[in-house]
XYZ file of C-alpha atoms in Angstrom:
696
model
C 87.170 223.084 65.186
C 85.560 221.591 62.076
C 88.673 219.653 61.058
C 87.777 216.046 60.301
C 84.084 216.303 61.254
C 81.162 215.923 58.856
C 78.125 218.224 59.029
C 76.039 215.953 61.275
C 78.974 215.469 63.655
C 79.541 219.236 63.752
C 75.869 219.783 64.558
C 76.123 217.356 67.492
C 79.339 218.958 68.782
C 78.126 222.557 68.561
C 74.679 222.083 70.146
C 75.357 222.883 73.808
C 72.254 224.786 74.923
C 69.974 221.882 75.819
C 69.300 218.149 75.793
C 70.674 216.325 72.759
C 70.252 212.779 71.454
C 72.916 211.696 68.961
C 71.852 208.569 67.062
C 75.260 207.202 66.175
C 75.138 204.299 63.743
C 77.863 201.637 63.854
C 81.263 203.052 62.876
C 79.943 206.618 62.596
C 82.561 208.242 64.845
C 80.671 208.598 68.116
C 83.799 208.712 70.333
C 85.160 211.474 68.104
C 81.929 213.424 68.577
C 82.008 212.993 72.369
C 85.640 214.115 72.723
C 85.159 217.105 70.399
C 82.042 218.065 72.345
C 84.065 218.018 75.582
C 86.445 220.468 73.891
C 83.522 222.606 72.731
C 81.930 222.731 76.199
C 85.217 224.026 77.647
C 85.364 226.642 74.885
C 81.907 227.955 75.812
C 82.855 228.361 79.468
C 82.455 225.116 81.418
C 85.286 224.063 83.726
C 86.706 220.625 82.773
C 85.674 219.258 86.207
C 82.045 220.245 85.449
C 81.910 217.854 82.480
C 81.130 214.152 82.918
C 81.478 211.583 80.131
C 79.914 208.277 81.182
C 80.853 204.970 79.527
C 80.121 201.300 80.268
C 83.644 199.876 80.627
C 86.975 201.051 82.002
C 88.509 200.216 78.625
C 86.147 202.642 76.851
C 86.804 205.296 79.520
C 90.578 204.939 79.105
C 90.324 205.248 75.313
C 88.082 208.299 75.637
C 90.471 209.976 78.080
C 93.432 209.395 75.744
C 91.549 210.870 72.801
C 90.346 213.825 74.885
C 93.949 214.430 75.973
C 94.903 214.751 72.312
C 92.377 217.585 71.935
C 92.493 219.457 75.241
C 95.824 218.385 76.737
C 96.257 218.371 80.517
C 92.673 219.570 81.065
C 91.545 216.003 80.243
C 92.661 214.830 83.704
C 89.986 217.041 85.307
C 87.091 215.862 83.133
C 85.035 213.174 84.889
C 85.470 210.335 82.386
C 84.327 207.122 84.034
C 81.750 204.326 84.038
C 78.211 204.661 85.409
C 79.255 202.452 88.316
C 82.385 204.487 89.067
C 80.275 207.659 89.152
C 77.965 205.856 91.571
C 80.944 205.035 93.810
C 82.044 208.675 93.736
C 78.573 209.868 94.765
C 78.335 207.294 97.560
C 81.860 207.862 98.924
C 80.992 211.567 99.249
C 77.362 211.397 100.372
C 76.605 207.788 101.350
C 76.668 208.676 105.058
C 73.181 210.145 104.494
C 72.050 206.514 104.021
C 74.140 205.260 106.951
C 76.977 204.041 104.729
C 80.520 204.830 105.809
C 82.942 206.101 103.116
C 85.013 202.900 103.341
C 82.143 200.571 102.350
C 83.081 197.363 100.530
C 82.004 196.357 97.022
C 81.219 192.631 96.891
C 82.118 190.548 93.865
C 79.884 187.895 92.320
C 81.411 185.043 94.355
C 80.783 186.911 97.614
C 77.179 187.518 96.592
C 76.599 183.842 95.761
C 78.103 182.830 99.107
C 75.815 185.196 101.051
C 72.736 184.132 99.058
C 73.458 180.452 99.748
C 73.425 181.308 103.438
C 70.290 183.488 103.188
C 68.386 180.858 101.205
C 69.622 177.835 103.150
C 71.181 176.016 100.195
C 74.606 174.588 99.390
C 73.904 174.621 95.642
C 75.843 177.426 93.947
C 73.820 177.098 90.702
C 70.569 177.792 92.586
C 72.161 180.778 94.345
C 73.379 182.132 91.000
C 69.816 181.955 89.641
C 68.660 183.948 92.667
C 71.483 186.401 92.022
C 70.372 186.961 88.413
C 66.749 187.482 89.469
C 67.652 189.895 92.276
C 70.009 191.785 89.943
C 67.238 192.180 87.364
C 64.840 193.476 90.043
C 67.423 195.966 91.276
C 68.059 197.191 87.731
C 64.310 197.744 87.406
C 64.412 199.796 90.597
C 62.442 197.296 92.711
C 62.958 196.771 96.441
C 62.489 193.325 98.020
C 59.021 194.336 99.237
C 57.994 195.608 95.783
C 59.386 192.463 94.119
C 57.343 190.286 96.507
C 54.186 192.306 95.853
C 54.640 191.915 92.081
C 55.782 188.261 92.200
C 53.908 186.175 89.593
C 54.382 182.849 91.420
C 55.547 181.181 94.641
C 59.123 180.789 93.401
C 59.454 184.526 92.790
C 57.957 185.240 96.225
C 60.569 182.983 97.852
C 63.389 184.791 96.004
C 61.965 188.166 97.081
C 62.096 187.048 100.741
C 65.678 185.833 100.258
C 66.432 189.249 98.732
C 65.128 190.933 101.915
C 67.466 188.833 104.084
C 70.323 189.481 101.650
C 69.787 193.257 101.889
C 69.919 193.019 105.705
C 73.287 191.237 105.460
C 74.694 193.897 103.114
C 73.714 196.622 105.575
C 75.330 194.733 108.447
C 78.543 194.197 106.432
C 78.673 197.885 105.358
C 78.848 196.445 101.840
C 77.172 196.914 98.478
C 76.899 194.760 95.384
C 77.457 195.884 91.803
C 73.801 196.809 91.222
C 73.777 198.982 94.361
C 76.370 201.235 92.712
C 73.464 202.531 90.618
C 70.479 201.896 92.914
C 71.857 203.614 96.042
C 73.027 206.791 94.216
C 69.499 206.983 92.774
C 68.026 206.727 96.272
C 70.385 209.507 97.415
C 69.537 211.796 94.501
C 65.792 211.121 94.529
C 65.157 211.371 98.263
C 67.668 213.998 99.420
C 67.279 217.417 97.825
C 70.577 218.804 99.176
C 72.537 215.910 97.627
C 70.674 216.296 94.336
C 71.309 220.066 94.224
C 74.996 219.531 94.977
C 75.510 217.092 92.072
C 73.454 219.176 89.629
C 75.739 222.106 90.451
C 78.886 219.963 90.315
C 78.167 218.541 86.847
C 77.265 221.178 84.272
C 76.970 218.799 81.295
C 76.750 215.005 81.169
C 77.603 212.959 78.072
C 76.448 209.321 78.034
C 78.062 206.842 75.652
C 76.201 203.665 74.516
C 72.957 205.193 75.774
C 70.887 202.303 74.370
C 72.541 200.013 76.958
C 71.234 201.950 79.967
C 68.674 200.341 82.255
C 65.715 201.956 83.996
C 67.706 202.824 87.143
C 70.582 204.402 85.198
C 68.104 206.569 83.303
C 66.622 207.822 86.580
C 70.121 208.631 87.904
C 70.803 210.628 84.728
C 67.501 212.503 85.046
C 68.205 213.507 88.631
C 71.746 214.671 87.829
C 70.805 216.829 84.824
C 67.563 218.160 86.350
C 65.000 220.131 84.411
C 67.604 222.146 82.495
C 68.587 218.886 80.773
C 72.165 219.743 79.886
C 73.180 216.360 78.548
C 74.180 214.570 75.363
C 73.037 210.962 74.998
C 74.902 209.065 72.280
C 73.514 205.703 71.212
C 72.041 203.466 68.557
C 68.725 201.641 68.973
C 69.897 199.125 66.336
C 72.691 197.997 68.687
C 70.607 197.428 71.818
C 71.583 193.829 72.717
C 71.479 193.786 76.515
C 67.772 193.404 77.236
C 68.549 190.219 79.187
C 70.414 192.270 81.796
C 67.914 195.084 82.109
C 68.832 197.483 79.279
C 65.684 198.942 77.799
C 64.824 200.831 74.622
C 62.126 202.548 76.698
C 64.918 204.929 77.752
C 65.147 206.127 74.150
C 61.365 206.436 73.910
C 61.170 208.426 77.148
C 63.746 211.074 76.223
C 61.462 213.108 73.892
C 58.616 212.770 76.434
C 60.670 213.837 79.464
C 62.626 216.496 77.542
C 60.281 218.003 74.898
C 63.029 220.397 73.737
C 65.277 217.414 72.863
C 67.341 217.885 69.688
C 67.837 214.640 67.725
C 70.857 214.347 65.408
C 71.581 211.277 63.251
C 75.081 210.120 62.337
C 74.607 207.884 59.291
C 77.996 208.013 57.563
C 79.998 204.909 58.418
C 83.798 205.199 58.411
C 84.484 201.527 59.151
C 82.941 199.204 56.561
C 82.587 198.850 52.808
C 79.244 199.388 51.061
C 78.751 195.639 50.529
C 79.005 194.973 54.284
C 76.754 197.912 55.179
C 74.114 196.845 52.666
C 73.911 193.426 54.353
C 73.659 195.151 57.757
C 70.928 197.565 56.631
C 68.968 194.678 55.082
C 69.152 192.566 58.259
C 68.034 195.336 60.596
C 65.324 196.502 58.172
C 62.465 194.311 59.530
C 62.879 195.687 63.077
C 60.563 198.567 64.061
C 62.397 201.909 64.159
C 62.276 204.475 66.934
C 64.368 206.834 64.789
C 64.769 205.535 61.196
C 68.271 205.818 59.726
C 70.307 204.168 56.961
C 74.062 203.801 57.156
C 76.155 204.642 54.097
C 79.858 204.440 53.348
C 82.226 206.258 51.002
C 84.857 203.515 51.286
C 83.759 201.825 48.052
C 81.795 198.658 47.260
C 84.460 196.269 48.530
C 84.359 192.472 48.454
C 80.974 190.736 48.429
C 79.797 189.240 51.718
C 80.405 185.480 51.565
C 78.096 182.766 52.882
C 79.817 179.457 53.658
C 77.961 176.217 54.395
C 79.716 173.402 56.240
C 78.915 169.770 57.042
C 79.349 170.170 60.828
C 81.150 172.246 63.472
C 84.571 170.708 62.762
C 84.207 171.301 59.016
C 83.088 174.877 59.719
C 86.194 175.465 61.854
C 88.452 174.028 59.116
C 86.896 176.385 56.583
C 87.396 179.377 58.903
C 91.084 178.482 59.302
C 91.440 177.969 55.537
C 89.946 181.408 54.959
C 92.458 183.026 57.322
C 95.320 181.208 55.590
C 93.975 182.136 52.159
C 93.704 185.850 52.934
C 97.108 185.915 54.647
C 98.700 184.087 51.712
C 97.303 186.634 49.302
C 95.195 184.208 47.271
C 92.083 186.176 48.181
C 91.299 189.609 46.770
C 90.246 190.516 50.331
C 93.817 190.211 51.602
C 95.446 193.607 51.088
C 99.016 193.371 52.351
C 98.512 195.709 55.290
C 95.545 193.651 56.560
C 97.119 190.201 56.786
C 98.364 190.026 60.358
C 96.675 187.575 62.728
C 95.244 190.470 64.762
C 93.239 191.530 61.678
C 90.972 188.464 61.984
C 88.055 187.718 64.295
C 85.748 184.702 64.587
C 82.456 185.680 66.237
C 79.778 183.343 67.616
C 76.561 183.451 69.633
C 77.620 181.433 72.705
C 80.878 180.642 74.529
C 80.670 176.860 74.034
C 80.975 177.331 70.265
C 84.647 178.370 70.561
C 85.954 174.844 71.175
C 86.093 173.508 67.602
C 87.688 176.755 66.370
C 90.332 176.641 69.107
C 91.204 173.070 68.106
C 91.440 173.954 64.405
C 93.585 177.028 65.079
C 95.940 175.037 67.311
C 96.300 172.349 64.621
C 97.191 175.054 62.110
C 99.609 176.649 64.622
C 97.728 179.943 64.429
C 97.943 182.016 67.645
C 94.623 183.145 69.100
C 92.952 184.556 72.198
C 89.457 183.929 73.512
C 88.030 187.337 74.335
C 86.070 187.456 77.565
C 88.032 184.608 79.156
C 88.929 184.587 82.836
C 89.763 188.071 84.077
C 93.066 188.626 85.829
C 91.055 189.710 88.869
C 89.047 186.464 88.851
C 92.141 184.407 89.616
C 92.029 182.897 93.106
C 95.392 184.340 94.182
C 94.371 187.894 93.237
C 91.011 187.525 94.992
C 92.902 186.371 98.109
C 94.976 189.556 98.192
C 91.973 191.757 97.424
C 90.156 190.225 100.421
C 92.954 191.447 102.706
C 92.735 194.939 101.180
C 88.963 195.005 101.618
C 89.341 194.081 105.272
C 91.845 196.900 105.841
C 89.325 199.356 104.416
C 86.158 197.976 105.966
C 86.531 195.781 109.054
C 82.818 194.864 108.857
C 83.242 193.084 105.486
C 82.535 189.504 106.639
C 83.138 187.739 103.270
C 86.565 189.438 103.058
C 87.286 188.474 106.692
C 86.609 184.781 106.024
C 88.785 184.735 102.894
C 91.677 186.656 104.461
C 91.838 184.596 107.667
C 92.031 181.353 105.650
C 94.376 182.541 102.846
C 96.865 181.377 103.963
C 95.571 179.265 106.840
C 96.620 180.584 110.267
C 95.801 177.641 112.510
C 92.250 178.926 112.921
C 89.959 176.079 111.898
C 86.474 175.981 110.423
C 84.991 175.004 113.780
C 86.409 178.141 115.432
C 85.127 180.294 112.557
C 81.684 178.695 112.830
C 81.616 179.443 116.587
C 82.754 183.013 115.894
C 79.987 183.352 113.278
C 77.325 182.124 115.708
C 78.596 184.559 118.352
C 78.636 187.512 115.894
C 75.108 186.728 114.682
C 73.790 186.494 118.235
C 75.141 189.930 119.174
C 74.492 191.475 115.703
C 78.107 192.503 115.111
C 80.575 191.803 112.332
C 83.080 188.953 112.653
C 85.947 191.404 113.094
C 84.121 193.361 115.798
C 83.338 190.067 117.547
C 87.090 189.320 117.841
C 87.505 191.899 120.569
C 84.243 191.331 122.456
C 84.882 190.758 126.170
C 82.518 187.751 126.200
C 84.172 185.962 123.248
C 86.011 183.448 125.538
C 82.609 182.028 126.457
C 82.059 181.038 122.813
C 85.484 179.756 121.660
C 88.514 178.127 123.292
C 91.228 180.259 124.926
C 93.766 179.051 122.325
C 91.408 180.111 119.529
C 90.829 183.507 121.205
C 94.590 184.105 121.185
C 94.816 183.304 117.459
C 91.832 185.502 116.631
C 93.195 188.420 118.665
C 96.556 188.083 116.933
C 94.862 188.197 113.503
C 92.784 191.250 114.483
C 95.799 193.175 115.761
C 97.727 192.271 112.589
C 94.942 193.642 110.367
C 94.838 196.888 112.383
C 98.605 197.226 112.108
C 98.548 196.628 108.333
C 95.743 199.166 107.893
C 97.722 201.793 109.852
C 100.906 201.175 107.859
C 99.048 201.122 104.487
C 97.482 204.503 105.364
C 100.982 205.984 105.737
C 102.657 204.238 102.798
C 102.790 206.065 99.459
C 104.995 206.205 96.384
C 105.841 203.251 94.162
C 109.033 202.062 95.872
C 107.683 202.250 99.424
C 104.425 200.557 98.413
C 106.278 197.728 96.657
C 108.493 197.228 99.728
C 105.430 197.128 101.984
C 103.613 194.579 99.787
C 106.690 192.360 99.423
C 107.308 192.305 103.174
C 103.629 191.620 103.882
C 103.506 188.633 101.486
C 106.680 187.258 103.061
C 105.234 187.840 106.532
C 102.070 185.805 105.844
C 103.995 183.154 103.876
C 101.859 183.561 100.768
C 104.423 182.201 98.288
C 104.814 179.014 100.354
C 101.005 178.786 100.592
C 100.738 178.822 96.769
C 103.398 176.159 96.251
C 101.974 173.951 99.017
C 98.470 174.126 97.513
C 99.559 173.218 93.944
C 100.796 169.772 92.826
C 102.053 171.260 89.561
C 105.077 173.503 90.122
C 104.654 175.376 86.812
C 101.095 176.347 87.803
C 102.362 177.538 91.199
C 105.074 179.556 89.374
C 102.443 181.163 87.150
C 100.248 182.027 90.147
C 103.156 183.596 92.054
C 104.082 185.606 88.921
C 100.489 186.903 88.857
C 100.860 187.996 92.489
C 104.093 189.887 91.773
C 102.566 191.520 88.688
C 99.560 192.587 90.758
C 101.782 194.086 93.485
C 103.759 196.005 90.861
C 100.489 197.300 89.399
C 99.248 198.373 92.858
C 102.542 200.085 93.671
C 102.422 201.904 90.325
C 99.084 203.421 91.282
C 100.603 204.690 94.535
C 103.163 206.517 92.405
C 100.457 208.210 90.328
C 101.165 206.275 87.139
C 97.553 205.447 86.315
C 94.223 207.210 86.777
C 92.004 205.806 89.475
C 88.764 203.850 89.042
C 86.559 206.915 89.344
C 88.295 208.648 86.458
C 90.444 211.058 88.471
C 94.015 211.353 87.214
C 96.406 210.248 89.952
C 99.126 212.875 89.475
C 99.955 213.050 93.187
C 101.286 210.242 95.378
C 98.517 208.156 96.897
C 98.608 206.029 100.002
C 98.347 202.281 99.577
C 95.080 202.402 101.516
C 93.609 204.982 99.096
C 94.573 202.792 96.122
C 93.128 199.708 97.816
C 89.774 201.513 98.131
C 89.429 201.554 94.339
C 90.381 197.893 93.781
C 86.905 196.377 94.079
C 85.521 198.597 91.347
C 88.508 198.175 89.059
C 88.383 194.395 89.403
C 84.658 194.323 88.612
C 84.938 196.415 85.454
C 88.447 195.533 84.382
C 89.515 194.669 80.846
C 93.199 193.805 80.792
C 93.633 193.089 77.089
C 96.871 194.253 75.559
C 97.424 194.430 71.811
C 98.619 191.027 70.614
C 99.148 189.713 67.103
C 96.622 186.887 67.458
C 93.269 185.889 65.969
C 90.365 186.917 68.216
C 87.628 184.441 69.163
C 84.699 186.275 70.740
C 81.006 186.110 71.490
C 78.896 188.636 69.611
C 78.039 190.396 72.871
C 81.715 190.811 73.791
C 82.576 192.062 70.279
C 80.403 195.157 70.561
C 82.418 198.348 70.169
C 85.300 196.515 68.450
C 86.241 196.108 64.787
C 88.528 194.004 62.605
C 89.469 194.075 58.896
C 88.307 190.466 58.417
C 85.385 188.957 60.336
C 83.905 185.455 60.255
C 80.433 185.180 61.745
C 79.980 181.468 62.509
C 77.220 179.126 63.647
C 74.550 181.278 61.985
C 71.891 178.563 62.271
C 68.285 178.695 63.414
C 68.249 177.826 67.106
C 71.659 179.478 67.631
C 71.224 182.886 65.970
C 68.440 183.613 66.535
C 68.647 181.532 69.685
C 65.654 179.191 70.090
C 62.846 181.644 70.683
C 59.989 179.421 71.851
C 57.831 176.417 71.040
C 55.540 178.428 68.785
C 58.415 179.508 66.547
C 59.128 177.149 63.657
C 62.762 176.408 62.679
C 62.077 177.809 59.253
C 61.308 181.118 60.843
C 57.611 180.858 60.037
C 55.391 180.530 63.087
C 52.024 178.779 62.882
C 50.390 181.988 64.038
C 51.343 185.465 65.228
C 54.283 185.527 67.643
C 53.709 186.519 71.240
C 54.966 189.986 72.197
C 57.776 188.513 74.323
C 59.052 186.251 71.535
C 58.808 189.075 69.006
C 60.946 191.306 71.233
C 63.515 188.535 71.658
C 63.643 187.993 67.885
C 64.220 191.725 67.394
C 67.082 191.679 69.908
C 68.622 188.637 68.194
C 68.370 190.505 64.880
C 70.202 193.454 66.463
C 72.876 190.992 67.628
C 73.342 189.806 64.028
C 73.551 193.459 62.949
C 76.256 194.127 65.558
C 78.236 191.123 64.255
C 78.030 192.252 60.626
C 79.090 195.815 61.451
C 82.295 194.674 63.218
C 83.791 193.969 59.757
C 85.839 196.586 57.903
C 87.005 194.935 54.655
C 85.579 191.416 54.453
C 82.808 189.368 56.028
C 82.071 185.655 55.801
C 78.932 184.151 57.359
C 78.852 180.391 57.929
C 76.271 177.793 58.975
C 76.343 174.009 59.422
C 74.133 171.351 57.813
C 74.376 169.240 60.968
C 75.117 170.374 64.488
C 75.492 168.839 67.915
C 72.625 169.248 70.335
C 73.534 167.586 73.615
C 74.616 164.061 72.724
C 72.656 164.039 69.482
C 73.404 165.366 66.028
C 70.502 167.254 64.458
C 69.867 168.721 61.030
C 71.005 172.315 60.729
C 68.951 175.057 59.102
C 70.510 178.339 57.959
C 69.393 181.304 60.046
C 66.567 183.433 58.711
C 69.034 186.335 59.046
C 71.130 184.953 56.173
C 68.106 185.308 53.904
C 67.390 188.775 55.305
C 70.900 189.899 54.280
C 69.533 189.649 50.691
C 72.896 188.799 49.182
C 73.613 188.303 45.528
C 73.254 184.581 44.726
C 76.699 184.621 43.147
C 78.301 185.439 46.496
C 76.668 182.659 48.454
C 79.101 179.792 47.817
C 82.722 179.914 48.792
C 85.255 177.218 49.625
C 88.576 178.727 50.766
C 90.163 175.262 50.695
C 89.989 175.375 46.902
C 91.938 178.649 46.934
C 94.632 177.072 49.107
C 94.857 174.068 46.764
C 95.277 176.435 43.816
C 97.999 178.371 45.649
C 99.922 175.180 46.512
C 99.624 173.974 42.902
C 100.966 177.312 41.660
C 103.942 177.121 44.053
C 104.626 173.541 42.919
C 104.615 174.618 39.240
C 106.989 177.501 39.983
C 109.337 175.145 41.842
C 109.317 172.734 38.896
C 110.181 175.550 36.456
C 113.015 176.941 38.626
C 116.397 175.263 37.882
C 117.968 173.701 40.951
C 120.839 175.761 42.336
C 124.233 174.231 41.652
C 126.597 173.422 44.515
């Protein structure tokens, strides 16, 4: 049991009698602790299905399940290893009828939400609707209803958004649909207001482990409290120094509340880092030092001192990108002491930045140098228009009342049913308070649309019903693939793609995506992959059952396979990842930390005391810098620019205050990898001159 665990990790694994908070510093082996604790809980008598391990992404859940399988074998398929949102779906599929929600409710994606909000708010501007979406999402994550948000609104604009939120909620109810935030908010409503549901889930889950606990929001904390009850059989694993999601509702108050709500809470600190060298950790500890500590800790490493952290200054963004590329080439060529032979593949390098727009100059420099790369957090496979088209059909099979899915399916491909007919159908459905699909078969529909249009609408409705019936009775990979192939041929989807694209190669790529997606769907029908709620799909599933999980998978999906390429990533997207060699770029005041406010001087010295809000934002930016530093295993370079673009202007650049806070040795501050490359080329030239030419 103790194999490979240090004393603090063992303490965390073996404490199973009450609530436990594991403060897991960066690289301290938290996933190892969680999986070993799952094993321990089974040893002390819990059934695998009584254990829930909650993560924030499907990728993390998949990794955790694989590692648990290595410890407990086949029992891992019965452990509930899933995301917070997937657990919410599971609760609502089983008990949502208490709130008037049918089990086949739809989960709307961000585009659907924006479309509905535009309608609710009477605007055609998507940017305005997206702002409303962000505000409403934040309110929901804080547990506020539309009425509460209106009562607390600080100004007229907020009051308007609260009223739009009320209309939006009415639409969701009518569509038998939920948005992403509802996957937490509605389970909370179920658990808080219905004692029988709460008792059922407290009995079902005997111990709950929560990964990345510092990223939970107020609503998620309340869900956790209601599931674990007063007995408090849970293990929260997190790190207050890595809390970087305040902008989307995550709150450190959840860490503060644990000892208050659970006085018997046992706190265990994991401070040994297994990822980074001492030089890198020292910089990280120094940066995070000025932040107030809920639970003070200091990371240490037994991996040796390692290479000093380098600080690189550049003239501008293009120069900075050239230096980053030169550094990669230098380490790969072996001219740098940081380039151990086994850490010289492209996949060993990452370039991390504060904001997405900063990637451009690095992409250009990498392309010029013919270095392969990927931009992490780019467009998801499920965000592609062709995949969203197919998902709309699936959603309509599952939930006929899903109006956004109806509108997308009936126009993808077009079926001779025009916008005017759809507008008339929409007016009719609104008048009689029914969904668009239900309106198709209303006896009075011919009074609203032409007889030709009625025929087309009826034909579409019957086709959807037929597909739903056949999908319900289709299972197994081969049968599912045959069904999907015939369906796509039937609706002429391939022709639709080629007709809608001028560029044939783009149409080819889109059709390949469709075929890949169908193969992936069919594979799930054959039980090849676990489903979105964490259950292992060992038995054959019907195509309809698989389709029910698609919305959640597409919302949380990370389809990144291992590739031998340099990674470009935002700091937020890099959390939880690690690379041997990391370059942290654009570390300028105004970028990292991001411009905090008018009363904050570029030098980092304000004229007077900072406001509480700005101070909290500075602390979160400092945690973001800390996260970036602790992604590095063997080497870290931090760069800033003397001039940078700001809109159409070029402004003077100032190094971030965080560079000073790293408290590096002055000798490490200057580095120019181009000089190393010049030296290497000169050495090769000298060797070539000394080597006699081979005779013919």
